[in-house]
CSV table of C-alpha atoms in Angstrom, one decimal:
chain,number,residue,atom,x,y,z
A,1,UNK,CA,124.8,118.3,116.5
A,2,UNK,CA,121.7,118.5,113.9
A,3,UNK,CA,118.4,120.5,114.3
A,4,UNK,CA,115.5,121.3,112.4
A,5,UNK,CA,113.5,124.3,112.0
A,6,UNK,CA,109.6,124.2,110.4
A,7,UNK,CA,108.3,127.6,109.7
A,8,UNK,CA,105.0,128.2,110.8
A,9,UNK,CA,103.2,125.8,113.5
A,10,UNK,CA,100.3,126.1,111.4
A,11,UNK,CA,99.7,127.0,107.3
A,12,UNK,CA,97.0,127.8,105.1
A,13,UNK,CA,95.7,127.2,101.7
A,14,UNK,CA,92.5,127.1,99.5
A,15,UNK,CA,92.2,123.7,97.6
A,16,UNK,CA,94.5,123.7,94.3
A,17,UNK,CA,96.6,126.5,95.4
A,18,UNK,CA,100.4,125.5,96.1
A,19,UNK,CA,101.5,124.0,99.2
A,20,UNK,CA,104.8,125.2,100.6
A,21,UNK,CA,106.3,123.9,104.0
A,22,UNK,CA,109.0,125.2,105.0
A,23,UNK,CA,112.0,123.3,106.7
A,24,UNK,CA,115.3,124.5,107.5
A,25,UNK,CA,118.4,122.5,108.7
A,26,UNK,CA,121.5,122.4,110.6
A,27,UNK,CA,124.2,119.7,110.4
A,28,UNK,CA,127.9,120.2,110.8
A,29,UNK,CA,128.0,116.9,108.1
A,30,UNK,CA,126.1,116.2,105.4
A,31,UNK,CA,122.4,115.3,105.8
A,32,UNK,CA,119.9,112.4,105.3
A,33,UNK,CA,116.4,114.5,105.2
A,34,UNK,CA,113.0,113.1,105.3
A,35,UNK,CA,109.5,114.6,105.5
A,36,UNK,CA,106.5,112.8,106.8
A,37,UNK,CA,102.6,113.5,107.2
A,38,UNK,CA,101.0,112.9,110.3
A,39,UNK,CA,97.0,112.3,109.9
A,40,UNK,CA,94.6,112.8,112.6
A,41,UNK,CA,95.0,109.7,115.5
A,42,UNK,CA,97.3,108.0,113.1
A,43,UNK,CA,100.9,107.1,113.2
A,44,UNK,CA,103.2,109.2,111.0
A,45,UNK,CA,104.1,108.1,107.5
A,46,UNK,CA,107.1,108.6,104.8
A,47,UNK,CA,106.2,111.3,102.8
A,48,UNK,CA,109.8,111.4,101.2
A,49,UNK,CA,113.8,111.4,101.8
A,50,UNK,CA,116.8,113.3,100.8
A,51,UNK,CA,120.1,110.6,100.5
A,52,UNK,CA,122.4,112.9,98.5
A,53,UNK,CA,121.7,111.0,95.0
A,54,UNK,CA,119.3,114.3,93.9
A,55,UNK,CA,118.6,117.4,94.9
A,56,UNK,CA,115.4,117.2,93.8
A,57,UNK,CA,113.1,114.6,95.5
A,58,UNK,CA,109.8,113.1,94.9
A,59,UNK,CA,107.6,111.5,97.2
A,60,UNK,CA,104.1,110.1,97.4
A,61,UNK,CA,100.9,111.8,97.1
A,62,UNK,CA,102.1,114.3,94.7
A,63,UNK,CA,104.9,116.1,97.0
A,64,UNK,CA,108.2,116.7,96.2
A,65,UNK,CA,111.0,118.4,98.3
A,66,UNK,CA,114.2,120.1,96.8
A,67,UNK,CA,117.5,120.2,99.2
A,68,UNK,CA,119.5,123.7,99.0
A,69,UNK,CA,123.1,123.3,100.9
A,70,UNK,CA,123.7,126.8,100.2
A,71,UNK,CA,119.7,128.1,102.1
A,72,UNK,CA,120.2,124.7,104.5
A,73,UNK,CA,116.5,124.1,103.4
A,74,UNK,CA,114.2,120.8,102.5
A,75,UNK,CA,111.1,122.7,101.7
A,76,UNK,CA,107.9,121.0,100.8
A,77,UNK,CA,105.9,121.2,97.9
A,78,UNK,CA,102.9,120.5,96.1
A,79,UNK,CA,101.3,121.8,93.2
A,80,UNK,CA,97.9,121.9,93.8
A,81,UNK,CA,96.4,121.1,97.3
A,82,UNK,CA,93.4,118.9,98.1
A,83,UNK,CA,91.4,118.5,100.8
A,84,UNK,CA,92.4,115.1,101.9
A,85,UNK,CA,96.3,116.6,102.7
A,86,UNK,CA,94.9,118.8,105.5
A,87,UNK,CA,97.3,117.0,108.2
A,88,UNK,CA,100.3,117.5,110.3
A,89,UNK,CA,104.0,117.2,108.6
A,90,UNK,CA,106.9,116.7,110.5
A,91,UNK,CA,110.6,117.4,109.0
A,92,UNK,CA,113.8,115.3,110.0
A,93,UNK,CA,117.3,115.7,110.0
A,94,UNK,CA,119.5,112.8,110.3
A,95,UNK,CA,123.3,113.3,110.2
A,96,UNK,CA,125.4,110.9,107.7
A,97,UNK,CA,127.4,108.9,109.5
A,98,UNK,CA,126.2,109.9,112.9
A,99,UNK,CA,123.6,108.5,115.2
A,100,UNK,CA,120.9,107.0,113.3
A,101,UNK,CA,118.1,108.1,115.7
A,102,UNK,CA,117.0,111.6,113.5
A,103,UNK,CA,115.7,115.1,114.6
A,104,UNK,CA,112.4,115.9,114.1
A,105,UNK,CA,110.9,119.4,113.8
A,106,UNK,CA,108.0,120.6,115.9
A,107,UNK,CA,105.6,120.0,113.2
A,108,UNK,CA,103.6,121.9,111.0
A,109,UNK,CA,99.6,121.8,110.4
A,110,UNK,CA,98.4,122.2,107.2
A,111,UNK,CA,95.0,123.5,106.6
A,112,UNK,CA,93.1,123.0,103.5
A,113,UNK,CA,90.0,125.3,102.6
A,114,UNK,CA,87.3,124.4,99.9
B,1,UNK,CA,106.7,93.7,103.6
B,2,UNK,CA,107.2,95.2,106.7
B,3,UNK,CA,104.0,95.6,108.9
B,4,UNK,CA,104.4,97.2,112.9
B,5,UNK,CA,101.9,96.3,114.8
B,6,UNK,CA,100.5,98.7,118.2
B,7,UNK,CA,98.2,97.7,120.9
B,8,UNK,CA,95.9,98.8,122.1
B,9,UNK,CA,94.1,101.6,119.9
B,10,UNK,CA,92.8,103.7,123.0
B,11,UNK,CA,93.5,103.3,126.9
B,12,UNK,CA,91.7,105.1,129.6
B,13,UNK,CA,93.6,104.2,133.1
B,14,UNK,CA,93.3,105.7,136.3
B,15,UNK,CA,96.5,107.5,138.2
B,16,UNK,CA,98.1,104.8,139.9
B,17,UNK,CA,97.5,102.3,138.0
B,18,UNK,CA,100.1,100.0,135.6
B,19,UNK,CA,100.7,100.5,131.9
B,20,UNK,CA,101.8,97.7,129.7
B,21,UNK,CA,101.5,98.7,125.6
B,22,UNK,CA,102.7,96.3,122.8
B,23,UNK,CA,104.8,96.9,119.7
B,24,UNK,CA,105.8,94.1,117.4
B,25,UNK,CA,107.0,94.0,113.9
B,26,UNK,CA,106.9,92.0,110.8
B,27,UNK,CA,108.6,91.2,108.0
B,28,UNK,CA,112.4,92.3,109.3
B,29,UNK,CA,114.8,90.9,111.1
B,30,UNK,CA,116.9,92.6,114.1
B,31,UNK,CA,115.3,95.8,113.6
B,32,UNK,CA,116.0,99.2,115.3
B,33,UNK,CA,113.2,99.8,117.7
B,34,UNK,CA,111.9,103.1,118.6
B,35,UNK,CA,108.9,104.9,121.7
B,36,UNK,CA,107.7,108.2,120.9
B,37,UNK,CA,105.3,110.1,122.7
B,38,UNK,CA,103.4,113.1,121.3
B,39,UNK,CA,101.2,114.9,124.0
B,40,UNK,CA,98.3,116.9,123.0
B,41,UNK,CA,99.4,119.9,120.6
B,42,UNK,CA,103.1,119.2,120.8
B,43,UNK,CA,106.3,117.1,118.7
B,44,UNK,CA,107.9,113.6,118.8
B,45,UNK,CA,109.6,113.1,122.5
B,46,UNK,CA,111.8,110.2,121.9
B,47,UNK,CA,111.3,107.8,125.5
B,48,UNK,CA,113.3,104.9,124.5
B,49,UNK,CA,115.0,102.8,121.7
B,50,UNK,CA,116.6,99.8,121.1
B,51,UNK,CA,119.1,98.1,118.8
B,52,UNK,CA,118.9,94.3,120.0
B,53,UNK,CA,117.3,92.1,122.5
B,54,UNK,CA,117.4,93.3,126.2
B,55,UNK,CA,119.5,96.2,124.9
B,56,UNK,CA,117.2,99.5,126.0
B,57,UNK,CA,118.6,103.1,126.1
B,58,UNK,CA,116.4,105.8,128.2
B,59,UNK,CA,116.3,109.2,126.3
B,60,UNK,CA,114.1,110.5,129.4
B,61,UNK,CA,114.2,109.9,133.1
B,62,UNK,CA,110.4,109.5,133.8
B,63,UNK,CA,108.3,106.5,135.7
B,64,UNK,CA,108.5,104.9,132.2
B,65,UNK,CA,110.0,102.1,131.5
B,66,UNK,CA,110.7,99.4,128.1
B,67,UNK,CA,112.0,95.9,127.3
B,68,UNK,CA,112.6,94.0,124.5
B,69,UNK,CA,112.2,90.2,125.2
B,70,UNK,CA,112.0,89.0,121.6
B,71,UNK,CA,113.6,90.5,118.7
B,72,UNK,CA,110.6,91.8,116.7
B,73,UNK,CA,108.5,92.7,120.0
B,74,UNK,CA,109.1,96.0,122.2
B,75,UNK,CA,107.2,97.0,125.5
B,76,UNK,CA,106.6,99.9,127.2
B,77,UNK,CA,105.6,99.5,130.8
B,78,UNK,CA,104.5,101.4,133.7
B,79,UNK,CA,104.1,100.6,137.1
B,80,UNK,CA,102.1,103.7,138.6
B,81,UNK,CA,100.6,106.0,135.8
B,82,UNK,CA,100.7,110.0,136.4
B,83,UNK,CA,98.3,112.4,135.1
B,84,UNK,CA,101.4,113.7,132.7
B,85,UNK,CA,101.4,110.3,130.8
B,86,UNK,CA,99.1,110.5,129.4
B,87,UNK,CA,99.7,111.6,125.4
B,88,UNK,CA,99.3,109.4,121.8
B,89,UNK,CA,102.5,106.9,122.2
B,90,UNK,CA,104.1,105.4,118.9
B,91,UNK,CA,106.1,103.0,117.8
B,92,UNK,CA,108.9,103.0,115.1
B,93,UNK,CA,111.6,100.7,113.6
B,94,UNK,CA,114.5,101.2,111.2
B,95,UNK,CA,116.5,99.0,109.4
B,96,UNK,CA,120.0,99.0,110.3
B,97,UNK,CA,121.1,97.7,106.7
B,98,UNK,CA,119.9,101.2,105.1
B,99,UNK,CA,122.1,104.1,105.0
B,100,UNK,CA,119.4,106.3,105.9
B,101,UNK,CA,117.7,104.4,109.0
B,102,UNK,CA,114.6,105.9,108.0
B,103,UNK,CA,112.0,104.9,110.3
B,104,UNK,CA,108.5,103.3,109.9
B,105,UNK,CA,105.8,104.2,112.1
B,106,UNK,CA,103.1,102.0,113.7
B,107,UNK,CA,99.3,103.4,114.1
B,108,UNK,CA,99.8,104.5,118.0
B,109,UNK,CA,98.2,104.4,120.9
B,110,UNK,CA,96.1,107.2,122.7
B,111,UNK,CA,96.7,107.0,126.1
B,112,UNK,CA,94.3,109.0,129.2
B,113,UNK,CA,95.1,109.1,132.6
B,114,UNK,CA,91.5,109.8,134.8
């Protein structure tokens, strides 16, 4: 069985502070892990995804995630935060070798202020 | 590249009445095909998914139902609408040549039930 965990239905930053999401897994086999940003009345996109080759990832739109077996975390970052990320952002688990139809969290809103 | 395709945009139907929403892709061939359904405020609720023609797995028991007559092209149907349908429904495909099956979302449809 997988699950995901998001911390915090709902975060907030000033434009070109650090963005940090918060994502936090359970698989009894290693994962596939993917991140995507939801805008308003839109379908949801690929921000980025986790396949075991580095721990580190980076995605679009100046994001990166880092995977920590030993935490069972995906976090999201970003450096500096600008107004036009203000969206929704969904985590996803997806067991190797397991079903391919993934877990997504419950979302998390992230709210830009100028 | 792959482009998914949803129609219509927007859908205001009265209770009672029939549902028919469109979801084709293009690009890929014998693609995984995926119904979502986010209602106002909430996650991803997986409805259906499919991995070939005429082959349709229900995730939920619901007046809902979904075919896939040609490879690239899934449907989701309704023959009486309730109140409770009524939400932002989207489409999604993975390819099942990827290790990952990451899935590819289409731009949805918002869906009210008067």
């Amino acid at each position: 069985a997988q699950s995901v965990t998001q911390l915090g239905s709902h975060v907030s930053v000033s434009e070109g502070a650090l963005v940090l999401l918060r994502c936090n897994y359970s698989s009894s086999v290693p994962p596939y892990l993917f991140w995507y940003v939801q805008y308003p009345n839109q379908g949801l996109q690929l921000l980025l995804k986790y396949t075991s080759a580095a721990t580190l990832v980076k995605g679009i739109n100046g994001f990166e995630a880092e995977f920590k077996k030993s935490e069972t975390s995906f976090h999201l970052t970003k450096p500096s935060a600008h107004m036009s990320d203000a969206a929704e952002y969904f985590c996803a688990v997806r067991a190797s070798g397991g079903s391919y139809i993934p877990t997504f969290g419950r979302g998390t809103s992230l709210i830009v202020h100028p | 590249s792959q482009t998914i395709h949803q129609w219509p945009a927007t859908l205001v139907q009265p209770v009672g009445s029939p549902l028919s929403l469109e979801c084709t892709v293009e690009g890929t061939s014998n693609p995984n095909l995926y119904w979502y359904r986010q209602a106002a405020g909430r996650g991803l609720q997986l409805l259906f998914y499919s991995v070939g023609i005429g082959q349709i797995s229900s995730e939920v028991p619901q007046n809902l139902s979904a075919s896939r007559p040609q490879d690239r092209q899934f449907i989701l149907s309704s023959k009486k609408l309730l109140l409770s349908d009524s939400g932002f429904y989207l489409c999604a495909w993975s390819h099942i040549g990827t290790a990952t099956y990451e899935q590819y979302f289409g731009p949805g449809t918002r869906l009210t039930v008067t």
